[in-house]
Amino acid sequence: MRTTSLLASAAAVTALLTLTACGGGANPTVGGIGSGADTGTGGATDGGAHEGTLENPTKNGGVNGNAPKDGTAFQKLPKAGTMAAAARFIGGFTDCGQVSADNGEDSPTSADAEFNKAGTVTETGYCGRQNHTTILLYKDAKAFQTAFKAEMAKKGNRGNPDSGIVVGQDFAMGSQDADSMSALLQPQAGLLMLNCHPDFKPPSGFRKEPALVKGCVLTDYYMDH
């Protein structure tokens, strides 16, 4: 069942925050940015000075490369550095076979631009041909969490209290496919969900760690309503 959209339906952030239980399976094949014509960003290449790989996540300080073993829940989250690295990481757990900077729809609305500016979003990527999954890269994690909390507050904290955005240290992922969201919250993935709903109360045994902003938590519990 579709949760309440936090932003306009045609926008990139809406793709992150509007979730639908559609079912789906994982596909570990990961391609490059766009149509694959970009050099150095394919699944078998390095792709940049800060990019890791699934086989070697800490290569060049890439995904998870800067996560301390004894850090906080946030500090232990994966860190991508580039869109290619984030897509390859996500593609190891759910379908992200190809990443594009274009979602094939209208230009982002002013609401998206406002959110992106407040959240220090630097790049947006869309996985697959149907764009069920969206990835955002951001510079300031605390600013991003603050912007997300503000969007929740604008809607009066309506909607699913057991939902949010899946986050790493410098990237966020959301999908219209509930199975994709759940896959990224498994222990082997190492991501957590940013939940800022005041009525969020996970069952016992699930994580509820402090986020970077008051009123939000990092959790491995998610249920699509």
Short mmCIF file of C-alpha atoms in Angstrom, two decimals:
data_model
loop_
_atom_site.label_atom_id
_atom_site.label_comp_id
_atom_site.label_asym_id
_atom_site.label_seq_id
_atom_site.Cartn_x
_atom_site.Cartn_y
_atom_site.Cartn_z
CA MET A 1 0.00 0.00 0.00
CA ARG A 2 1.41 3.39 -0.97
CA THR A 3 2.57 5.64 1.84
CA THR A 4 2.09 9.41 1.91
CA SER A 5 4.38 11.19 -0.52
CA LEU A 6 6.52 13.86 1.07
CA LEU A 7 7.19 15.78 -2.13
CA ALA A 8 5.74 16.22 -5.63
CA SER A 9 5.16 12.94 -7.46
CA ALA A 10 7.40 13.63 -10.47
CA ALA A 11 10.43 14.60 -8.41
CA ALA A 12 13.57 12.76 -7.47
CA VAL A 13 13.05 13.01 -3.73
CA THR A 14 9.51 11.69 -4.12
CA ALA A 15 10.94 8.55 -5.64
CA LEU A 16 12.93 8.17 -2.45
CA LEU A 17 10.12 8.89 -0.03
CA THR A 18 7.09 7.32 -1.76
CA LEU A 19 7.17 3.57 -1.11
CA THR A 20 4.98 0.86 -2.61
CA ALA A 21 4.92 -2.84 -1.82
CA CYS A 22 5.33 -4.33 -5.27
CA GLY A 23 7.46 -7.40 -4.59
CA GLY A 24 10.63 -8.11 -6.51
CA GLY A 25 13.89 -9.99 -6.46
CA ALA A 26 17.53 -9.14 -6.10
CA ASN A 27 19.84 -8.78 -9.06
CA PRO A 28 23.54 -8.44 -8.21
CA THR A 29 24.51 -7.24 -11.69
CA VAL A 30 25.62 -3.61 -11.57
CA GLY A 31 26.38 -1.44 -14.59
CA GLY A 32 27.81 2.02 -15.04
CA ILE A 33 26.22 5.43 -14.96
CA GLY A 34 23.80 6.23 -17.75
CA SER A 35 23.76 3.95 -20.79
CA GLY A 36 27.17 2.50 -20.05
CA ALA A 37 28.99 4.81 -22.44
CA ASP A 38 30.75 6.55 -19.56
CA THR A 39 34.25 5.20 -19.21
CA GLY A 40 35.62 4.12 -15.87
CA THR A 41 32.26 3.64 -14.18
CA GLY A 42 31.25 0.15 -15.26
CA GLY A 43 30.80 -2.78 -12.90
CA ALA A 44 34.27 -4.19 -13.55
CA THR A 45 36.24 -0.95 -13.43
CA ASP A 46 37.66 1.23 -10.68
CA GLY A 47 35.55 4.30 -11.49
CA GLY A 48 37.41 6.86 -9.43
CA ALA A 49 39.84 7.66 -6.67
CA HIS A 50 37.24 7.19 -3.93
CA GLU A 51 35.41 4.16 -5.26
CA GLY A 52 35.45 0.69 -3.79
CA THR A 53 34.07 -2.50 -5.27
CA LEU A 54 31.86 -5.27 -3.94
CA GLU A 55 34.84 -7.61 -3.91
CA ASN A 56 37.04 -5.03 -2.18
CA PRO A 57 34.76 -2.42 -0.53
CA THR A 58 37.64 -0.51 1.08
CA LYS A 59 39.61 -0.05 -2.14
CA ASN A 60 40.73 3.57 -2.49
CA GLY A 61 38.72 4.46 0.61
CA GLY A 62 35.51 3.55 -1.18
CA VAL A 63 32.31 2.01 0.19
CA ASN A 64 32.77 1.37 3.91
CA GLY A 65 36.41 2.36 3.58
CA ASN A 66 36.26 4.97 6.34
CA ALA A 67 33.99 3.13 8.78
CA PRO A 68 35.69 2.67 12.18
CA LYS A 69 35.10 -0.67 13.89
CA ASP A 70 34.45 1.00 17.24
CA GLY A 71 32.42 3.97 15.95
CA THR A 72 28.81 4.96 16.48
CA ALA A 73 25.99 3.40 14.47
CA PHE A 74 26.24 6.26 11.97
CA GLN A 75 30.04 6.08 11.71
CA LYS A 76 29.79 2.37 10.89
CA LEU A 77 27.49 2.96 7.93
CA PRO A 78 28.88 2.43 4.39
CA LYS A 79 30.36 5.46 2.64
CA ALA A 80 30.27 5.61 -1.15
CA GLY A 81 32.09 8.71 -2.41
CA THR A 82 30.70 8.36 -5.95
CA MET A 83 27.40 7.45 -7.58
CA ALA A 84 29.02 4.47 -9.29
CA ALA A 85 30.22 3.09 -5.96
CA ALA A 86 26.82 3.60 -4.32
CA ALA A 87 25.02 1.93 -7.23
CA ARG A 88 27.41 -1.01 -7.27
CA PHE A 89 26.98 -1.46 -3.52
CA ILE A 90 23.17 -1.28 -3.69
CA GLY A 91 23.18 -3.58 -6.72
CA GLY A 92 24.76 -6.28 -4.61
CA PHE A 93 21.55 -6.60 -2.62
CA THR A 94 18.74 -5.49 -4.95
CA ASP A 95 18.13 -4.58 -8.59
CA CYS A 96 20.32 -1.67 -9.69
CA GLY A 97 21.60 -2.97 -13.00
CA GLN A 98 22.00 0.45 -14.59
CA VAL A 99 22.13 3.98 -13.20
CA SER A 100 20.98 7.10 -14.98
CA ALA A 101 20.99 10.76 -14.03
CA ASP A 102 17.64 11.15 -15.84
CA ASN A 103 14.42 9.68 -14.48
CA GLY A 104 12.67 10.21 -17.81
CA GLU A 105 10.11 12.57 -16.31
CA ASP A 106 9.64 16.31 -15.99
CA SER A 107 12.27 18.55 -14.41
CA PRO A 108 12.45 18.58 -10.61
CA THR A 109 9.97 20.88 -8.92
CA SER A 110 10.92 23.85 -6.79
CA ALA A 111 10.11 21.72 -3.74
CA ASP A 112 12.80 19.26 -4.80
CA ALA A 113 15.30 22.03 -5.40
CA GLU A 114 14.57 23.39 -1.93
CA PHE A 115 15.01 19.96 -0.34
CA ASN A 116 18.20 19.24 -2.30
CA LYS A 117 19.73 22.55 -1.28
CA ALA A 118 18.82 22.11 2.38
CA GLY A 119 20.02 18.51 2.35
CA THR A 120 23.29 19.33 0.51
CA VAL A 121 22.38 16.82 -2.23
CA THR A 122 25.08 16.82 -4.92
CA GLU A 123 23.88 14.08 -7.28
CA THR A 124 20.80 11.97 -8.00
CA GLY A 125 20.78 8.58 -9.71
CA TYR A 126 17.97 6.30 -10.85
CA CYS A 127 18.41 2.53 -10.95
CA GLY A 128 17.02 0.49 -13.82
CA ARG A 129 14.73 1.29 -16.70
CA GLN A 130 11.64 1.69 -14.54
CA ASN A 131 13.42 3.87 -11.96
CA HIS A 132 11.96 2.05 -8.98
CA THR A 133 15.03 2.93 -6.92
CA THR A 134 16.59 6.36 -6.42
CA ILE A 135 19.99 7.20 -4.94
CA LEU A 136 21.02 10.57 -3.53
CA LEU A 137 24.58 11.63 -2.73
CA TYR A 138 25.00 14.38 -0.16
CA LYS A 139 27.86 16.33 1.40
CA ASP A 140 26.56 16.94 4.93
CA ALA A 141 24.77 14.03 6.60
CA LYS A 142 23.45 16.12 9.48
CA ALA A 143 22.02 18.69 7.07
CA PHE A 144 20.41 15.89 5.05
CA GLN A 145 18.82 14.35 8.13
CA THR A 146 17.60 17.77 9.24
CA ALA A 147 16.02 18.38 5.83
CA PHE A 148 14.32 14.99 5.88
CA LYS A 149 12.92 15.61 9.36
CA ALA A 150 11.61 18.99 8.19
CA GLU A 151 9.80 17.35 5.25
CA MET A 152 8.15 14.90 7.63
CA ALA A 153 7.06 17.79 9.85
CA LYS A 154 5.55 19.65 6.88
CA LYS A 155 3.19 16.72 6.37
CA GLY A 156 2.21 16.74 10.02
CA ASN A 157 4.01 13.42 10.52
CA ARG A 158 1.22 11.59 8.73
CA GLY A 159 1.82 8.35 6.93
CA ASN A 160 3.59 5.16 7.83
CA PRO A 161 5.41 5.41 11.19
CA ASP A 162 7.53 2.38 10.27
CA SER A 163 9.10 3.89 7.15
CA GLY A 164 11.81 6.37 6.21
CA ILE A 165 14.92 6.60 4.01
CA VAL A 166 17.71 4.02 3.87
CA VAL A 167 20.99 5.85 4.50
CA GLY A 168 24.75 5.48 4.44
CA GLN A 169 27.25 8.08 5.57
CA ASP A 170 27.05 10.05 2.33
CA PHE A 171 24.20 8.54 0.32
CA ALA A 172 20.53 7.66 0.68
CA MET A 173 18.40 5.10 -1.11
CA GLY A 174 14.65 4.79 -1.54
CA SER A 175 12.49 2.56 -3.70
CA GLN A 176 8.91 1.99 -4.76
CA ASP A 177 9.67 -1.68 -4.19
CA ALA A 178 9.33 -2.62 -0.51
CA ASP A 179 11.49 -5.72 -0.99
CA SER A 180 14.36 -3.54 -2.20
CA MET A 181 14.10 -1.37 0.90
CA SER A 182 14.12 -4.42 3.17
CA ALA A 183 17.09 -5.98 1.37
CA LEU A 184 19.30 -2.99 2.16
CA LEU A 185 18.48 -3.27 5.87
CA GLN A 186 19.77 -6.81 6.21
CA PRO A 187 22.90 -7.19 8.41
CA GLN A 188 25.09 -8.13 5.45
CA ALA A 189 24.24 -4.83 3.72
CA GLY A 190 25.03 -2.71 6.74
CA LEU A 191 22.68 0.20 5.93
CA LEU A 192 20.08 1.58 8.33
CA MET A 193 16.82 3.48 7.89
CA LEU A 194 16.50 7.08 8.98
CA ASN A 195 13.12 7.32 10.74
CA CYS A 196 11.90 10.67 12.10
CA HIS A 197 8.29 9.71 12.86
CA PRO A 198 7.34 10.49 16.49
CA ASP A 199 5.16 7.37 16.69
CA PHE A 200 7.87 4.95 15.60
CA LYS A 201 8.08 2.04 18.04
CA PRO A 202 9.88 -1.00 16.62
CA PRO A 203 9.31 -4.46 18.12
CA SER A 204 11.85 -5.65 20.65
CA GLY A 205 15.13 -6.87 19.22
CA PHE A 206 15.35 -4.31 16.42
CA ARG A 207 17.87 -1.48 16.47
CA LYS A 208 16.92 2.05 17.42
CA GLU A 209 20.17 4.03 17.39
CA PRO A 210 20.61 7.80 17.74
CA ALA A 211 20.69 9.70 14.46
CA LEU A 212 22.57 12.97 13.94
CA VAL A 213 19.49 15.10 14.66
CA LYS A 214 17.19 15.00 17.66
CA GLY A 215 13.86 13.31 17.00
CA CYS A 216 15.26 10.87 14.41
CA VAL A 217 16.71 7.40 14.83
CA LEU A 218 18.64 4.86 12.77
CA THR A 219 16.95 1.47 12.65
CA ASP A 220 16.94 -1.86 10.85
CA TYR A 221 13.15 -2.14 11.21
CA TYR A 222 10.89 -1.31 8.28
CA MET A 223 7.36 -2.36 7.38
CA ASP A 224 5.33 -1.20 4.42
CA HIS A 225 1.71 -0.44 5.38
#
